[in-house]
PDB file of C-alpha atoms in Angstrom:
ATOM      1  CA  MET I 122      27.664  -4.690 -19.452  1.00 69.00           C
ATOM      2  CA  GLU I 123      24.687  -6.626 -18.125  1.00 78.00           C
ATOM      3  CA  LYS I 124      21.366  -4.787 -17.863  1.00 82.00           C
ATOM      4  CA  ILE I 125      18.945  -6.149 -15.253  1.00 94.00           C
ATOM      5  CA  VAL I 126      15.210  -5.400 -15.167  1.00 96.00           C
ATOM      6  CA  ILE I 127      13.833  -4.708 -11.682  1.00 95.00           C
ATOM      7  CA  ASN I 128      10.182  -4.914 -10.656  1.00 96.00           C
ATOM      8  CA  SER I 129       9.166  -4.471  -7.032  1.00 96.00           C
ATOM      9  CA  GLU I 130       6.389  -6.536  -5.480  1.00 96.00           C
ATOM     10  CA  ARG I 131       5.644  -3.610  -3.129  1.00 96.00           C
ATOM     11  CA  ALA I 132       5.553  -0.605  -5.464  1.00 96.00           C
ATOM     12  CA  PRO I 133       2.496   0.168  -7.620  1.00 95.00           C
ATOM     13  CA  GLU I 134       2.258  -1.570 -10.949  1.00 93.00           C
ATOM     14  CA  PRO I 135       3.613   0.528 -13.856  1.00 92.00           C
ATOM     15  CA  VAL I 136       0.906   2.195 -15.959  1.00 88.00           C
ATOM     16  CA  GLY I 137       2.722   1.334 -19.179  1.00 90.00           C
ATOM     17  CA  ALA I 138       5.147  -1.085 -20.778  1.00 93.00           C
ATOM     18  CA  TYR I 139       8.179  -0.333 -18.616  1.00 95.00           C
ATOM     19  CA  PRO I 140       9.845  -1.794 -15.510  1.00 97.00           C
ATOM     20  CA  HIS I 141      10.157  -0.097 -12.133  1.00 97.00           C
ATOM     21  CA  ALA I 142      13.902   0.161 -12.709  1.00 97.00           C
ATOM     22  CA  ARG I 143      16.935  -1.055 -14.614  1.00 97.00           C
ATOM     23  CA  ARG I 144      20.301  -1.890 -13.165  1.00 96.00           C
ATOM     24  CA  VAL I 145      23.303  -1.177 -15.360  1.00 94.00           C
ATOM     25  CA  GLY I 146      26.621  -1.895 -13.678  1.00 93.00           C
ATOM     26  CA  ASN I 147      26.415  -0.420 -10.190  1.00 94.00           C
ATOM     27  CA  LEU I 148      23.679   2.085 -11.099  1.00 96.00           C
ATOM     28  CA  ILE I 149      19.895   1.811 -10.638  1.00 97.00           C
ATOM     29  CA  TYR I 150      17.732   3.931 -12.945  1.00 98.00           C
ATOM     30  CA  LEU I 151      14.138   4.228 -11.727  1.00 98.00           C
ATOM     31  CA  SER I 152      11.259   4.923 -14.078  1.00 97.00           C
ATOM     32  CA  GLY I 153       9.004   7.796 -13.005  1.00 97.00           C
ATOM     33  CA  VAL I 154       7.438   6.974  -9.622  1.00 97.00           C
ATOM     34  CA  GLY I 155       4.076   8.336  -8.531  1.00 96.00           C
ATOM     35  CA  PRO I 156       2.005   8.014  -5.358  1.00 97.00           C
ATOM     36  CA  ARG I 157      -0.358   5.184  -6.341  1.00 95.00           C
ATOM     37  CA  GLU I 158      -0.646   2.109  -4.109  1.00 94.00           C
ATOM     38  CA  ARG I 159       0.017  -1.411  -5.361  1.00 94.00           C
ATOM     39  CA  GLY I 160      -2.957  -3.598  -6.272  1.00 93.00           C
ATOM     40  CA  THR I 161      -5.495  -0.784  -6.074  1.00 90.00           C
ATOM     41  CA  LYS I 162      -6.565   2.355  -7.874  1.00 83.00           C
ATOM     42  CA  VAL I 163      -6.165   4.328  -4.636  1.00 85.00           C
ATOM     43  CA  ILE I 164      -3.964   7.401  -4.965  1.00 92.00           C
ATOM     44  CA  PRO I 165      -3.083   8.774  -1.527  1.00 94.00           C
ATOM     45  CA  GLY I 166      -4.045  12.422  -1.233  1.00 93.00           C
ATOM     46  CA  VAL I 167      -6.300  12.504  -4.314  1.00 94.00           C
ATOM     47  CA  THR I 168     -10.064  12.945  -4.438  1.00 94.00           C
ATOM     48  CA  LEU I 169     -11.546  12.125  -7.833  1.00 91.00           C
ATOM     49  CA  GLY I 170     -14.883  13.149  -9.282  1.00 92.00           C
ATOM     50  CA  ALA I 171     -17.324  10.719 -10.908  1.00 92.00           C
ATOM     51  CA  ASP I 172     -15.695  11.428 -14.281  1.00 90.00           C
ATOM     52  CA  GLY I 173     -12.204  10.632 -12.951  1.00 84.00           C
ATOM     53  CA  SER I 174     -11.076  14.252 -12.821  1.00 86.00           C
ATOM     54  CA  ILE I 175      -9.186  15.610  -9.818  1.00 88.00           C
ATOM     55  CA  VAL I 176     -11.559  17.339  -7.405  1.00 92.00           C
ATOM     56  CA  ASP I 177      -8.957  17.957  -4.705  1.00 94.00           C
ATOM     57  CA  TYR I 178      -5.469  16.787  -3.801  1.00 95.00           C
ATOM     58  CA  ASP I 179      -2.994  16.902  -0.946  1.00 98.00           C
ATOM     59  CA  ILE I 180       0.570  17.384  -2.218  1.00 98.00           C
ATOM     60  CA  GLU I 181       2.035  16.333   1.134  1.00 98.00           C
ATOM     61  CA  ALA I 182       0.228  12.968   1.150  1.00 98.00           C
ATOM     62  CA  GLN I 183       1.183  12.374  -2.487  1.00 98.00           C
ATOM     63  CA  THR I 184       4.827  13.297  -1.941  1.00 98.00           C
ATOM     64  CA  LEU I 185       5.189  11.036   1.093  1.00 98.00           C
ATOM     65  CA  SER I 186       3.637   8.167  -0.874  1.00 97.00           C
ATOM     66  CA  VAL I 187       6.062   8.765  -3.772  1.00 98.00           C
ATOM     67  CA  PHE I 188       8.982   8.671  -1.324  1.00 98.00           C
ATOM     68  CA  ARG I 189       7.680   5.379   0.130  1.00 98.00           C
ATOM     69  CA  ASN I 190       7.341   3.835  -3.352  1.00 98.00           C
ATOM     70  CA  ILE I 191      10.879   4.888  -4.256  1.00 98.00           C
ATOM     71  CA  ARG I 192      12.189   3.263  -1.086  1.00 98.00           C
ATOM     72  CA  TYR I 193      10.390   0.021  -1.994  1.00 98.00           C
ATOM     73  CA  ILE I 194      11.934  -0.083  -5.463  1.00 98.00           C
ATOM     74  CA  LEU I 195      15.431   0.815  -4.275  1.00 98.00           C
ATOM     75  CA  GLU I 196      15.378  -1.726  -1.443  1.00 97.00           C
ATOM     76  CA  ASP I 197      14.033  -4.457  -3.734  1.00 97.00           C
ATOM     77  CA  ALA I 198      16.830  -3.607  -6.188  1.00 96.00           C
ATOM     78  CA  GLY I 199      19.517  -3.957  -3.519  1.00 96.00           C
ATOM     79  CA  SER I 200      20.070  -0.240  -3.061  1.00 97.00           C
ATOM     80  CA  ALA I 201      18.933   2.324  -0.480  1.00 98.00           C
ATOM     81  CA  TRP I 202      17.510   5.822  -0.139  1.00 98.00           C
ATOM     82  CA  GLU I 203      20.915   7.141   0.987  1.00 98.00           C
ATOM     83  CA  LYS I 204      22.451   5.977  -2.316  1.00 98.00           C
ATOM     84  CA  ILE I 205      20.322   8.290  -4.474  1.00 98.00           C
ATOM     85  CA  PHE I 206      22.500  10.803  -6.324  1.00 98.00           C
ATOM     86  CA  ASP I 207      20.187  12.317  -8.941  1.00 98.00           C
ATOM     87  CA  VAL I 208      16.509  13.315  -8.705  1.00 98.00           C
ATOM     88  CA  GLN I 209      14.143  14.700 -11.328  1.00 98.00           C
ATOM     89  CA  VAL I 210      10.903  16.104  -9.897  1.00 98.00           C
ATOM     90  CA  TYR I 211       7.761  16.706 -11.949  1.00 98.00           C
ATOM     91  CA  LEU I 212       5.062  18.925 -10.412  1.00 98.00           C
ATOM     92  CA  THR I 213       1.787  19.876 -12.094  1.00 97.00           C
ATOM     93  CA  ASN I 214       1.426  23.108 -10.073  1.00 97.00           C
ATOM     94  CA  MET I 215       4.782  24.636  -9.168  1.00 98.00           C
ATOM     95  CA  LYS I 216       3.369  27.802  -7.601  1.00 98.00           C
ATOM     96  CA  ALA I 217       0.980  26.007  -5.212  1.00 98.00           C
ATOM     97  CA  ASP I 218       2.959  22.829  -4.500  1.00 98.00           C
ATOM     98  CA  PHE I 219       6.650  23.702  -4.541  1.00 98.00           C
ATOM     99  CA  PRO I 220       6.858  25.133  -1.001  1.00 98.00           C
ATOM    100  CA  THR I 221       5.341  21.986   0.572  1.00 98.00           C
ATOM    101  CA  PHE I 222       7.278  19.643  -1.709  1.00 98.00           C
ATOM    102  CA  ASN I 223      10.544  21.469  -1.050  1.00 98.00           C
ATOM    103  CA  ARG I 224      10.017  21.300   2.743  1.00 98.00           C
ATOM    104  CA  LEU I 225       9.342  17.544   2.614  1.00 98.00           C
ATOM    105  CA  TYR I 226      12.286  17.005   0.273  1.00 98.00           C
ATOM    106  CA  ALA I 227      14.607  18.859   2.649  1.00 98.00           C
ATOM    107  CA  GLU I 228      13.411  16.719   5.567  1.00 98.00           C
ATOM    108  CA  HIS I 229      13.651  13.356   3.783  1.00 98.00           C
ATOM    109  CA  PHE I 230      16.786  13.993   1.732  1.00 98.00           C
ATOM    110  CA  ALA I 231      18.836  15.554   4.546  1.00 96.00           C
ATOM    111  CA  GLY I 232      22.363  14.176   4.242  1.00 95.00           C
ATOM    112  CA  VAL I 233      21.702  12.504   0.871  1.00 97.00           C
ATOM    113  CA  ASP I 234      23.017  15.499  -1.097  1.00 95.00           C
ATOM    114  CA  ALA I 235      21.519  14.337  -4.394  1.00 98.00           C
ATOM    115  CA  CYS I 236      21.475  16.609  -7.418  1.00 98.00           C
ATOM    116  CA  ARG I 237      17.929  17.730  -8.230  1.00 98.00           C
ATOM    117  CA  THR I 238      15.947  19.268 -11.060  1.00 98.00           C
ATOM    118  CA  THR I 239      12.328  20.354 -10.525  1.00 98.00           C
ATOM    119  CA  ILE I 240      10.085  20.898 -13.535  1.00 98.00           C
ATOM    120  CA  GLU I 241       6.474  22.024 -13.847  1.00 98.00           C
ATOM    121  CA  ILE I 242       4.505  20.013 -16.395  1.00 97.00           C
ATOM    122  CA  GLY I 243       0.925  20.259 -17.640  1.00 96.00           C
ATOM    123  CA  ALA I 244      -0.158  16.754 -16.647  1.00 93.00           C
ATOM    124  CA  LEU I 245       1.012  13.297 -15.682  1.00 93.00           C
ATOM    125  CA  PRO I 246      -0.329   9.996 -17.079  1.00 90.00           C
ATOM    126  CA  THR I 247      -2.580   9.405 -14.063  1.00 90.00           C
ATOM    127  CA  PRO I 248      -4.455  11.976 -11.918  1.00 92.00           C
ATOM    128  CA  ILE I 249      -1.458  12.847  -9.744  1.00 95.00           C
ATOM    129  CA  ALA I 250       0.380  16.081  -8.971  1.00 96.00           C
ATOM    130  CA  VAL I 251       3.929  14.792  -8.379  1.00 98.00           C
ATOM    131  CA  GLU I 252       6.276  12.186  -9.870  1.00 98.00           C
ATOM    132  CA  LEU I 253       9.983  11.545  -9.280  1.00 98.00           C
ATOM    133  CA  LYS I 254      12.651   9.859 -11.374  1.00 98.00           C
ATOM    134  CA  VAL I 255      15.815   8.921  -9.512  1.00 98.00           C
ATOM    135  CA  VAL I 256      19.209   7.355 -10.121  1.00 98.00           C
ATOM    136  CA  ALA I 257      21.072   5.571  -7.318  1.00 98.00           C
ATOM    137  CA  THR I 258      24.108   3.387  -6.806  1.00 98.00           C
ATOM    138  CA  ILE I 259      24.191  -0.164  -5.469  1.00 93.00           C
TER     139      ILE I 259
END
């Protein structure tokens, strides 16, 4: 079975040695997607201190940016948002952020009916509060 590497010209550059996604058969496996913007160090919804630490963040702005980046990768891979069937969500503050994230998820995933797992983690590789990993069909 052929495995195809997928890198989007619209999504932010990966922060490590991995592609945006891999296609195996009729499935697209996305690497973890955060809210950064391509070609810049800007992270929507994040205010950083002089030392690079998070001073403040807006989970809604970050979540909407993550959703946009996922759309870019899926579209550039020949898939679509509606073809997502599995979602893993990583939040750094479940208690504070889950209600807002869950509301946005319900709005944007209405009718998609993807399976979902939401996990609280201590940190992500960049100063962000949310990251998603999704699997979709072609």
